Tab-separated table of C-alpha atoms and ligand atoms in Angstrom:
chain	number	residue	atom	x	y	z
A	3	MET	CA	100.850	350.265	225.774
A	4	ILE	CA	100.932	352.595	222.787
A	5	CYS	CA	104.030	352.884	220.594
A	6	LEU	CA	104.923	355.513	218.021
A	7	GLY	CA	107.188	354.118	215.291
A	8	ILE	CA	109.402	356.159	213.001
A	9	GLU	CA	110.459	354.770	209.623
A	10	GLY	CA	113.158	356.414	207.533
A	11	THR	CA	115.535	353.924	205.942
A	12	ALA	CA	115.223	355.103	202.336
A	13	HIS	CA	112.630	356.990	200.237
A	14	THR	CA	109.868	356.910	202.793
A	15	ALA	CA	109.277	358.911	205.937
A	16	GLY	CA	106.577	357.154	207.922
A	17	ILE	CA	104.992	357.520	211.334
A	18	GLY	CA	102.841	354.742	212.759
A	19	ILE	CA	101.029	354.409	216.053
A	20	VAL	CA	100.141	350.908	217.230
A	21	ASP	CA	98.753	349.526	220.497
A	22	ASP	CA	99.821	346.330	222.234
A	23	SER	CA	97.002	344.341	220.648
A	24	GLY	CA	98.403	345.203	217.225
A	25	ASN	CA	95.712	347.726	216.305
A	26	VAL	CA	97.113	350.268	213.866
A	27	LEU	CA	95.817	353.608	215.196
A	28	ALA	CA	97.639	355.718	212.612
A	29	ASN	CA	99.976	355.095	209.697
A	30	VAL	CA	101.033	358.186	207.768
A	31	ILE	CA	103.552	357.987	204.953
A	32	LYS	CA	105.326	360.489	202.778
A	33	MET	CA	107.585	359.277	200.014
A	34	VAL	CA	110.216	361.160	198.039
A	35	GLY	CA	108.886	360.751	194.560
A	36	GLY	CA	107.480	362.337	191.441
A	37	GLU	CA	110.084	363.511	189.015
A	38	SER	CA	112.927	362.836	191.472
A	39	LYS	CA	115.533	360.746	189.676
A	40	GLY	CA	116.198	357.698	191.806
A	41	ILE	CA	117.427	358.135	195.306
A	42	HIS	CA	119.893	360.667	196.558
A	43	PRO	CA	120.542	359.853	200.230
A	44	ARG	CA	121.154	363.437	201.360
A	45	GLU	CA	118.101	364.776	199.533
A	46	ALA	CA	115.918	362.015	200.934
A	47	ALA	CA	117.217	362.784	204.434
A	48	ASN	CA	116.414	366.478	203.980
A	49	HIS	CA	112.937	365.491	202.827
A	50	HIS	CA	112.454	363.347	205.932
A	51	ALA	CA	113.765	366.097	208.237
A	52	LYS	CA	111.361	368.584	206.702
A	53	GLU	CA	108.325	366.275	206.784
A	54	MET	CA	108.861	364.473	210.101
A	55	PRO	CA	107.402	367.074	212.525
A	56	SER	CA	104.134	367.460	210.600
A	57	LEU	CA	103.871	363.695	210.011
A	58	ILE	CA	104.188	363.104	213.765
A	59	ASP	CA	101.479	365.696	214.485
A	60	LYS	CA	99.267	364.155	211.812
A	61	ALA	CA	99.691	360.626	213.184
A	62	ILE	CA	98.884	361.711	216.753
A	63	GLU	CA	95.795	363.493	215.463
A	64	GLU	CA	94.713	360.567	213.271
A	65	ALA	CA	95.004	358.250	216.277
A	66	GLY	CA	92.914	360.652	218.359
A	67	LEU	CA	95.647	360.862	220.983
A	68	ARG	CA	97.789	363.397	222.801
A	69	TYR	CA	101.585	363.248	222.945
A	70	ASP	CA	101.510	362.081	226.556
A	71	ASN	CA	99.466	359.002	225.575
A	72	ILE	CA	102.548	357.602	223.814
A	73	ASP	CA	104.364	355.053	226.008
A	74	LEU	CA	107.228	353.974	223.753
A	75	ILE	CA	109.203	355.359	220.800
A	76	ALA	CA	110.531	352.930	218.165
A	77	PHE	CA	112.580	353.770	215.092
A	78	SER	CA	114.167	352.000	212.127
A	79	GLN	CA	117.804	351.580	213.200
A	80	GLY	CA	118.906	349.891	209.951
A	81	PRO	CA	119.689	348.653	207.386
A	82	GLY	CA	119.428	351.673	205.135
A	83	LEU	CA	120.979	354.877	203.885
A	84	GLY	CA	123.090	356.643	206.527
A	85	PRO	CA	121.682	360.180	206.237
A	86	CYS	CA	118.076	358.904	206.205
A	87	LEU	CA	118.617	356.617	209.181
A	88	ARG	CA	120.250	359.407	211.169
A	89	THR	CA	117.286	361.692	210.544
A	90	ALA	CA	114.795	359.102	211.801
A	91	ALA	CA	116.981	358.318	214.820
A	92	THR	CA	117.324	362.003	215.690
A	93	ALA	CA	113.559	362.445	215.619
A	94	ALA	CA	113.149	359.365	217.821
A	95	ARG	CA	115.716	360.538	220.367
A	96	ALA	CA	114.159	363.987	220.527
A	97	LEU	CA	110.719	362.490	221.209
A	98	SER	CA	112.039	359.981	223.712
A	99	LEU	CA	113.886	362.632	225.698
A	100	SER	CA	111.194	365.295	225.559
A	101	LEU	CA	108.357	362.914	226.477
A	102	ASP	CA	110.555	360.931	228.859
A	103	ARG	CA	109.616	357.625	227.253
A	104	PRO	CA	111.793	354.579	226.438
A	105	ILE	CA	113.335	354.287	222.980
A	106	ILE	CA	113.954	351.152	220.962
A	107	GLY	CA	115.779	350.610	217.650
A	108	VAL	CA	114.208	348.122	215.246
A	109	ASN	CA	115.612	346.097	212.352
A	110	HIS	CA	113.662	347.233	209.282
A	111	CYS	CA	113.595	343.818	207.542
A	112	VAL	CA	112.375	342.022	210.654
A	113	ALA	CA	109.659	344.680	211.012
A	114	HIS	CA	108.289	343.795	207.548
A	115	LEU	CA	107.926	340.223	208.756
A	116	GLU	CA	106.447	341.035	212.168
A	117	ILE	CA	103.706	343.329	210.880
A	118	GLY	CA	102.777	340.654	208.361
A	119	ARG	CA	102.564	338.005	211.069
A	120	LYS	CA	100.273	340.247	213.059
A	121	ILE	CA	98.075	341.787	210.391
A	122	ALA	CA	97.984	339.124	207.696
A	123	GLY	CA	97.511	336.477	210.375
A	124	CYS	CA	100.237	333.966	209.628
A	125	ASN	CA	102.272	332.340	212.353
A	126	ASP	CA	105.663	331.193	211.150
A	127	PRO	CA	106.129	332.228	207.536
A	128	VAL	CA	108.923	332.462	205.053
A	129	LEU	CA	109.012	336.143	204.078
A	130	LEU	CA	109.686	337.171	200.512
A	131	TYR	CA	110.793	340.746	201.023
A	132	ALA	CA	111.098	342.544	197.704
A	133	SER	CA	111.447	346.313	197.833
A	134	GLY	CA	113.492	349.039	196.198
A	135	GLY	CA	116.717	348.495	198.063
A	136	ASN	CA	116.172	345.008	199.466
A	137	THR	CA	115.476	341.554	198.086
A	138	GLN	CA	115.649	338.814	200.697
A	139	VAL	CA	114.032	335.551	201.670
A	140	ILE	CA	113.835	335.457	205.466
A	141	ALA	CA	112.580	332.903	207.990
A	142	PHE	CA	112.829	332.299	211.700
A	143	ALA	CA	115.020	329.319	212.517
A	144	GLY	CA	117.053	328.380	215.571
A	145	GLY	CA	116.073	331.451	217.602
A	146	LYS	CA	116.960	333.965	214.906
A	147	TYR	CA	115.705	335.489	211.741
A	148	ARG	CA	117.868	334.102	208.989
A	149	VAL	CA	118.371	335.194	205.421
A	150	PHE	CA	118.053	332.153	203.183
A	151	GLY	CA	118.587	333.949	199.941
A	152	GLU	CA	119.142	337.490	198.782
A	153	THR	CA	120.219	339.647	195.897
A	154	LEU	CA	123.914	339.612	195.170
A	155	ASP	CA	123.788	343.062	193.578
A	156	ILE	CA	120.865	345.498	193.512
A	157	GLY	CA	117.350	345.262	194.939
A	158	ILE	CA	114.662	344.262	192.450
A	159	GLY	CA	112.743	347.526	192.854
A	160	ASN	CA	115.838	349.621	192.177
A	161	MET	CA	116.450	347.537	189.057
A	162	LEU	CA	112.882	348.131	187.842
A	163	ASP	CA	113.239	351.842	188.592
A	164	LYS	CA	116.551	352.045	186.695
A	165	PHE	CA	114.997	350.323	183.715
A	166	GLY	CA	112.022	352.664	183.936
A	167	ARG	CA	114.243	355.722	184.058
A	168	GLU	CA	116.039	354.613	180.881
A	169	MET	CA	112.623	354.169	179.239
A	170	GLY	CA	111.467	357.605	180.370
A	171	LEU	CA	108.908	356.249	182.837
A	172	GLU	CA	108.107	358.220	185.951
A	173	PHE	CA	109.577	357.197	189.319
A	174	PRO	CA	108.693	354.792	190.920
A	175	SER	CA	108.479	352.702	187.765
A	176	GLY	CA	107.271	349.381	189.191
A	177	PRO	CA	103.545	350.136	188.764
A	178	LYS	CA	104.054	351.493	185.208
A	179	ILE	CA	106.052	348.410	184.219
A	180	GLU	CA	103.264	346.230	185.620
A	181	ARG	CA	100.692	348.045	183.477
A	182	LEU	CA	102.812	347.843	180.296
A	183	ALA	CA	103.590	344.153	180.917
A	184	LYS	CA	99.891	343.324	180.573
A	185	ARG	CA	100.181	344.222	176.906
A	186	GLY	CA	103.296	342.077	176.393
A	187	ARG	CA	102.933	339.363	173.751
A	188	GLU	CA	106.351	337.789	173.447
A	189	LEU	CA	108.577	336.326	176.162
A	190	LEU	CA	112.053	337.528	175.285
A	191	ASP	CA	115.138	335.642	176.329
A	192	LEU	CA	116.780	337.249	179.370
A	193	PRO	CA	119.506	335.791	181.599
A	194	TYR	CA	117.936	333.866	184.465
A	195	SER	CA	120.327	334.354	187.354
A	196	VAL	CA	119.770	332.227	190.405
A	197	LYS	CA	122.966	331.219	192.156
A	198	GLY	CA	122.233	328.701	194.874
A	199	MET	CA	119.682	330.505	197.002
A	200	ASP	CA	120.683	333.945	195.770
A	201	VAL	CA	119.607	336.077	192.837
A	202	ALA	CA	121.187	338.848	190.776
A	203	PHE	CA	119.530	341.532	188.688
A	204	SER	CA	122.101	343.795	187.095
A	205	GLY	CA	122.888	341.412	184.212
A	206	ILE	CA	119.185	341.211	183.390
A	207	LEU	CA	118.933	344.983	183.385
A	208	THR	CA	121.840	345.269	180.933
A	209	ALA	CA	120.368	342.589	178.664
A	210	THR	CA	116.955	344.255	178.691
A	211	LEU	CA	118.424	347.616	177.715
A	212	GLN	CA	120.377	345.980	174.882
A	213	LEU	CA	117.223	344.339	173.526
A	214	ARG	CA	115.542	347.730	173.589
A	215	LYS	CA	118.374	349.187	171.486
A	216	LYS	CA	117.776	346.398	168.982
A	217	GLY	CA	114.169	347.478	168.709
A	218	ALA	CA	112.238	345.223	171.098
A	219	ARG	CA	108.748	346.446	172.056
A	220	LEU	CA	108.577	348.144	175.442
A	221	GLU	CA	105.550	346.052	176.449
A	222	ASP	CA	107.372	342.802	175.640
A	223	LEU	CA	110.398	343.955	177.599
A	224	CYS	CA	108.295	344.808	180.661
A	225	PHE	CA	106.495	341.471	180.411
A	226	SER	CA	109.742	339.496	180.005
A	227	LEU	CA	111.477	341.406	182.772
A	228	GLN	CA	108.654	340.606	185.193
A	229	GLU	CA	108.325	336.958	184.191
A	230	THR	CA	112.066	336.328	184.475
A	231	CYS	CA	112.739	338.194	187.711
A	232	PHE	CA	109.596	337.008	189.475
A	233	SER	CA	110.315	333.374	188.505
A	234	MET	CA	113.705	333.752	190.137
A	235	LEU	CA	112.120	335.104	193.321
A	236	VAL	CA	109.549	332.322	193.384
A	237	GLU	CA	112.231	329.677	192.905
A	238	VAL	CA	114.366	330.807	195.842
A	239	THR	CA	111.301	331.324	198.039
A	240	GLU	CA	110.114	327.805	197.313
A	241	ARG	CA	113.523	326.378	198.033
A	242	ALA	CA	113.642	328.171	201.393
A	243	MET	CA	110.162	326.872	202.259
A	244	ALA	CA	111.232	323.319	201.486
A	245	HIS	CA	114.470	323.705	203.416
A	246	VAL	CA	112.928	325.035	206.639
A	247	GLU	CA	109.714	323.034	206.166
A	248	LYS	CA	107.350	325.972	206.534
A	249	GLU	CA	103.872	326.089	205.102
A	250	GLU	CA	103.266	329.805	205.057
A	251	VAL	CA	104.685	332.398	202.724
A	252	LEU	CA	104.365	336.071	203.546
A	253	LEU	CA	104.963	338.931	201.122
A	254	GLY	CA	106.519	342.255	202.075
A	255	GLY	CA	108.122	345.290	200.400
A	256	GLY	CA	106.810	347.636	197.720
A	257	VAL	CA	107.382	345.277	194.782
A	258	VAL	CA	104.979	342.656	196.181
A	259	GLN	CA	102.107	344.993	195.391
A	260	ASN	CA	102.591	343.650	191.865
A	261	LYS	CA	99.614	341.419	191.056
A	262	ARG	CA	101.546	339.173	188.699
A	263	LEU	CA	104.143	338.478	191.401
A	264	GLN	CA	101.347	337.703	193.864
A	265	GLU	CA	99.780	335.334	191.351
A	266	MET	CA	103.041	333.477	190.771
A	267	VAL	CA	103.706	333.079	194.494
A	268	ARG	CA	100.111	331.946	195.018
A	269	ILE	CA	100.425	329.225	192.368
A	270	MET	CA	103.708	328.006	193.852
A	271	SER	CA	102.271	327.891	197.371
A	272	GLU	CA	99.087	326.124	196.304
A	273	GLU	CA	101.157	323.472	194.574
A	274	ARG	CA	102.991	322.911	197.855
A	275	ARG	CA	99.759	323.026	199.864
A	276	ALA	CA	101.099	326.097	201.605
A	277	ARG	CA	99.314	329.406	202.173
A	278	MET	CA	100.215	332.861	200.947
A	279	PHE	CA	99.658	335.997	203.022
A	280	VAL	CA	99.745	339.555	201.696
A	281	PRO	CA	99.400	342.525	204.055
A	282	PRO	CA	97.431	345.557	202.799
A	283	ASP	CA	99.522	347.821	200.523
A	284	ARG	CA	100.193	350.469	203.165
A	285	LEU	CA	101.715	347.842	205.447
A	286	CYS	CA	103.709	346.198	202.616
A	287	ILE	CA	105.624	349.320	201.701
A	288	ASP	CA	107.930	351.012	204.181
A	289	ASN	CA	105.833	352.349	207.053
A	290	GLY	CA	106.019	353.411	210.674
A	291	ALA	CA	103.329	351.001	211.907
A	292	MET	CA	105.562	347.978	211.339
A	293	ILE	CA	108.336	349.684	213.292
A	294	ALA	CA	105.958	350.535	216.152
A	295	TRP	CA	104.578	346.989	216.349
A	296	THR	CA	108.049	345.390	216.351
A	297	GLY	CA	109.077	347.921	219.014
A	298	ILE	CA	106.199	346.714	221.195
A	299	LEU	CA	107.193	343.060	220.741
A	300	MET	CA	110.791	343.855	221.655
A	301	HIS	CA	109.843	345.980	224.660
A	302	GLN	CA	107.420	343.347	225.949
A	303	SER	CA	110.153	340.731	225.784
A	304	GLY	CA	112.298	342.869	228.081
A	305	ILE	CA	114.608	344.589	225.586
A	306	ARG	CA	115.687	348.091	226.683
A	307	MET	CA	118.037	350.550	224.984
A	308	SER	CA	119.902	353.564	226.303
A	309	ILE	CA	120.320	356.601	224.044
A	310	ASP	CA	123.962	355.503	223.533
A	311	GLU	CA	122.739	352.294	221.967
A	312	THR	CA	120.602	354.055	219.389
A	313	THR	CA	123.413	354.689	216.899
A	314	VAL	CA	122.188	353.816	213.417
A	315	ARG	CA	123.376	350.612	211.717
A	316	GLN	CA	123.561	350.992	207.954
A	317	ARG	CA	124.399	347.333	207.436
A	318	PHE	CA	122.230	345.928	210.216
A	319	ARG	CA	121.950	342.229	209.303
A	320	THR	CA	118.695	340.387	209.796
A	321	ASP	CA	120.465	337.538	211.558
A	322	GLU	CA	121.972	339.881	214.152
A	323	VAL	CA	118.540	340.260	215.722
A	324	GLU	CA	117.822	337.962	218.647
A	325	GLY	CA	114.179	337.020	218.182
A	326	VAL	CA	113.629	336.689	221.920
A	327	TRP	CA	109.953	337.675	221.616
A	328	ARG	CA	109.324	334.583	219.485
A	329	GLY	CA	110.057	332.412	222.555
B	472	ATP	P1	113.446	349.592	201.325
B	472	ATP	O1	114.272	348.987	200.243
B	472	ATP	O2	114.224	350.363	202.311
B	472	ATP	O3	112.560	348.593	201.980
B	472	ATP	P2	112.041	351.327	199.401
B	472	ATP	O4	111.679	352.711	199.735
B	472	ATP	O5	113.024	351.145	198.338
B	472	ATP	O6	112.478	350.647	200.732
B	472	ATP	P3	109.305	350.246	199.143
B	472	ATP	O7	108.544	351.441	199.561
B	472	ATP	O8	109.083	348.993	199.931
B	472	ATP	O9	110.854	350.422	199.033
B	472	ATP	O10	109.018	349.942	197.611
B	472	ATP	C1	109.315	350.830	196.567
B	472	ATP	C2	109.646	350.004	195.340
B	472	ATP	O11	108.520	349.207	194.967
B	472	ATP	C3	109.986	350.854	194.136
B	472	ATP	O12	111.183	350.357	193.574
B	472	ATP	C4	108.808	350.647	193.189
B	472	ATP	O13	109.154	350.727	191.814
B	472	ATP	C5	108.356	349.256	193.571
B	472	ATP	N1	106.946	348.996	193.239
B	472	ATP	C6	105.854	349.645	193.686
B	472	ATP	N2	104.718	349.148	193.117
B	472	ATP	C7	105.124	348.145	192.283
B	472	ATP	C8	104.437	347.260	191.385
B	472	ATP	N3	103.134	347.291	191.236
B	472	ATP	N4	105.198	346.379	190.703
B	472	ATP	C9	106.535	346.319	190.851
B	472	ATP	N5	107.226	347.135	191.664
B	472	ATP	C10	106.543	348.038	192.366
B	473	FE2	FE1	111.379	348.086	203.405
């Protein structure tokens, strides 16, 4: 079975083609970016609508296939930005109807975890999912994917991007902040906000901007921002691992490309005698391959959807997904 997956929850339009052994045959991605100032849902949706047809052609070509080789269409049903989700869903419905193939809607957060399980080779991990819009610690427990901790306000990536915008850094700012942080010398005092298993970032952003006004060095701010926020993420991830007694930690989302974050998670997991798994960058960020692979798992476990059931779900919760394919 070959599945074509369509991703379009936020900045990224992605088409992936995956077979039922988990081989990624194509994974093409186009992100709204450059000088674009943060995310405007309608503009991102227009971008996706414009790019989708050529991305689909490109993926089919990259996989060395024809349209009629595709057996299943999967798409990111949520959570995400309404206009973006609707664009991806429309493309999926059009393909499903024109090729006469089944369609399946996938939870985007669960897809980050499933592609990691397949490609990075872990079995039952705790996922630290840190992206632009999302920051969650997720694990499978009691037949469902459960969120053990999450951000109470904004996603960590969006916070980094907002800070970057104020500092005149190009979007997305995460990689620039990482580079500047390497030249940081002083760890500045920023509010460390972990509340139970949850984290919050907006207070840290405000404090960082205030320190800048008082003349703090940009490099020290980037360094301190990373150290503080990543420590918070590591703390809640470790607590979730202890709580559910799991010995694998998987990273997902664009922010986990950050080498300092990877290093901190690695140290924590080694101290617990656990193992860390990091998928390749193009499978960490939002992508269609993870949607296609999760679609295959769902289809193989007997899940079927009619077109009526493909309405997008902006607030699709991770724990609403029945993980029937996990047995
Ligand atoms: P979603 O929230 O829907 O999963 P997204 O489009 O916001 O998707 P991703 O593509 O997963 O997210 O990640 C983009 C984010 O990752 C941006 O906020 C960007 O600044 C951040 N990022 C990318 N590289 C790095 C890095 N090296 N260090 C820190 N953050 C990074
Ligand atoms: Fe994502």
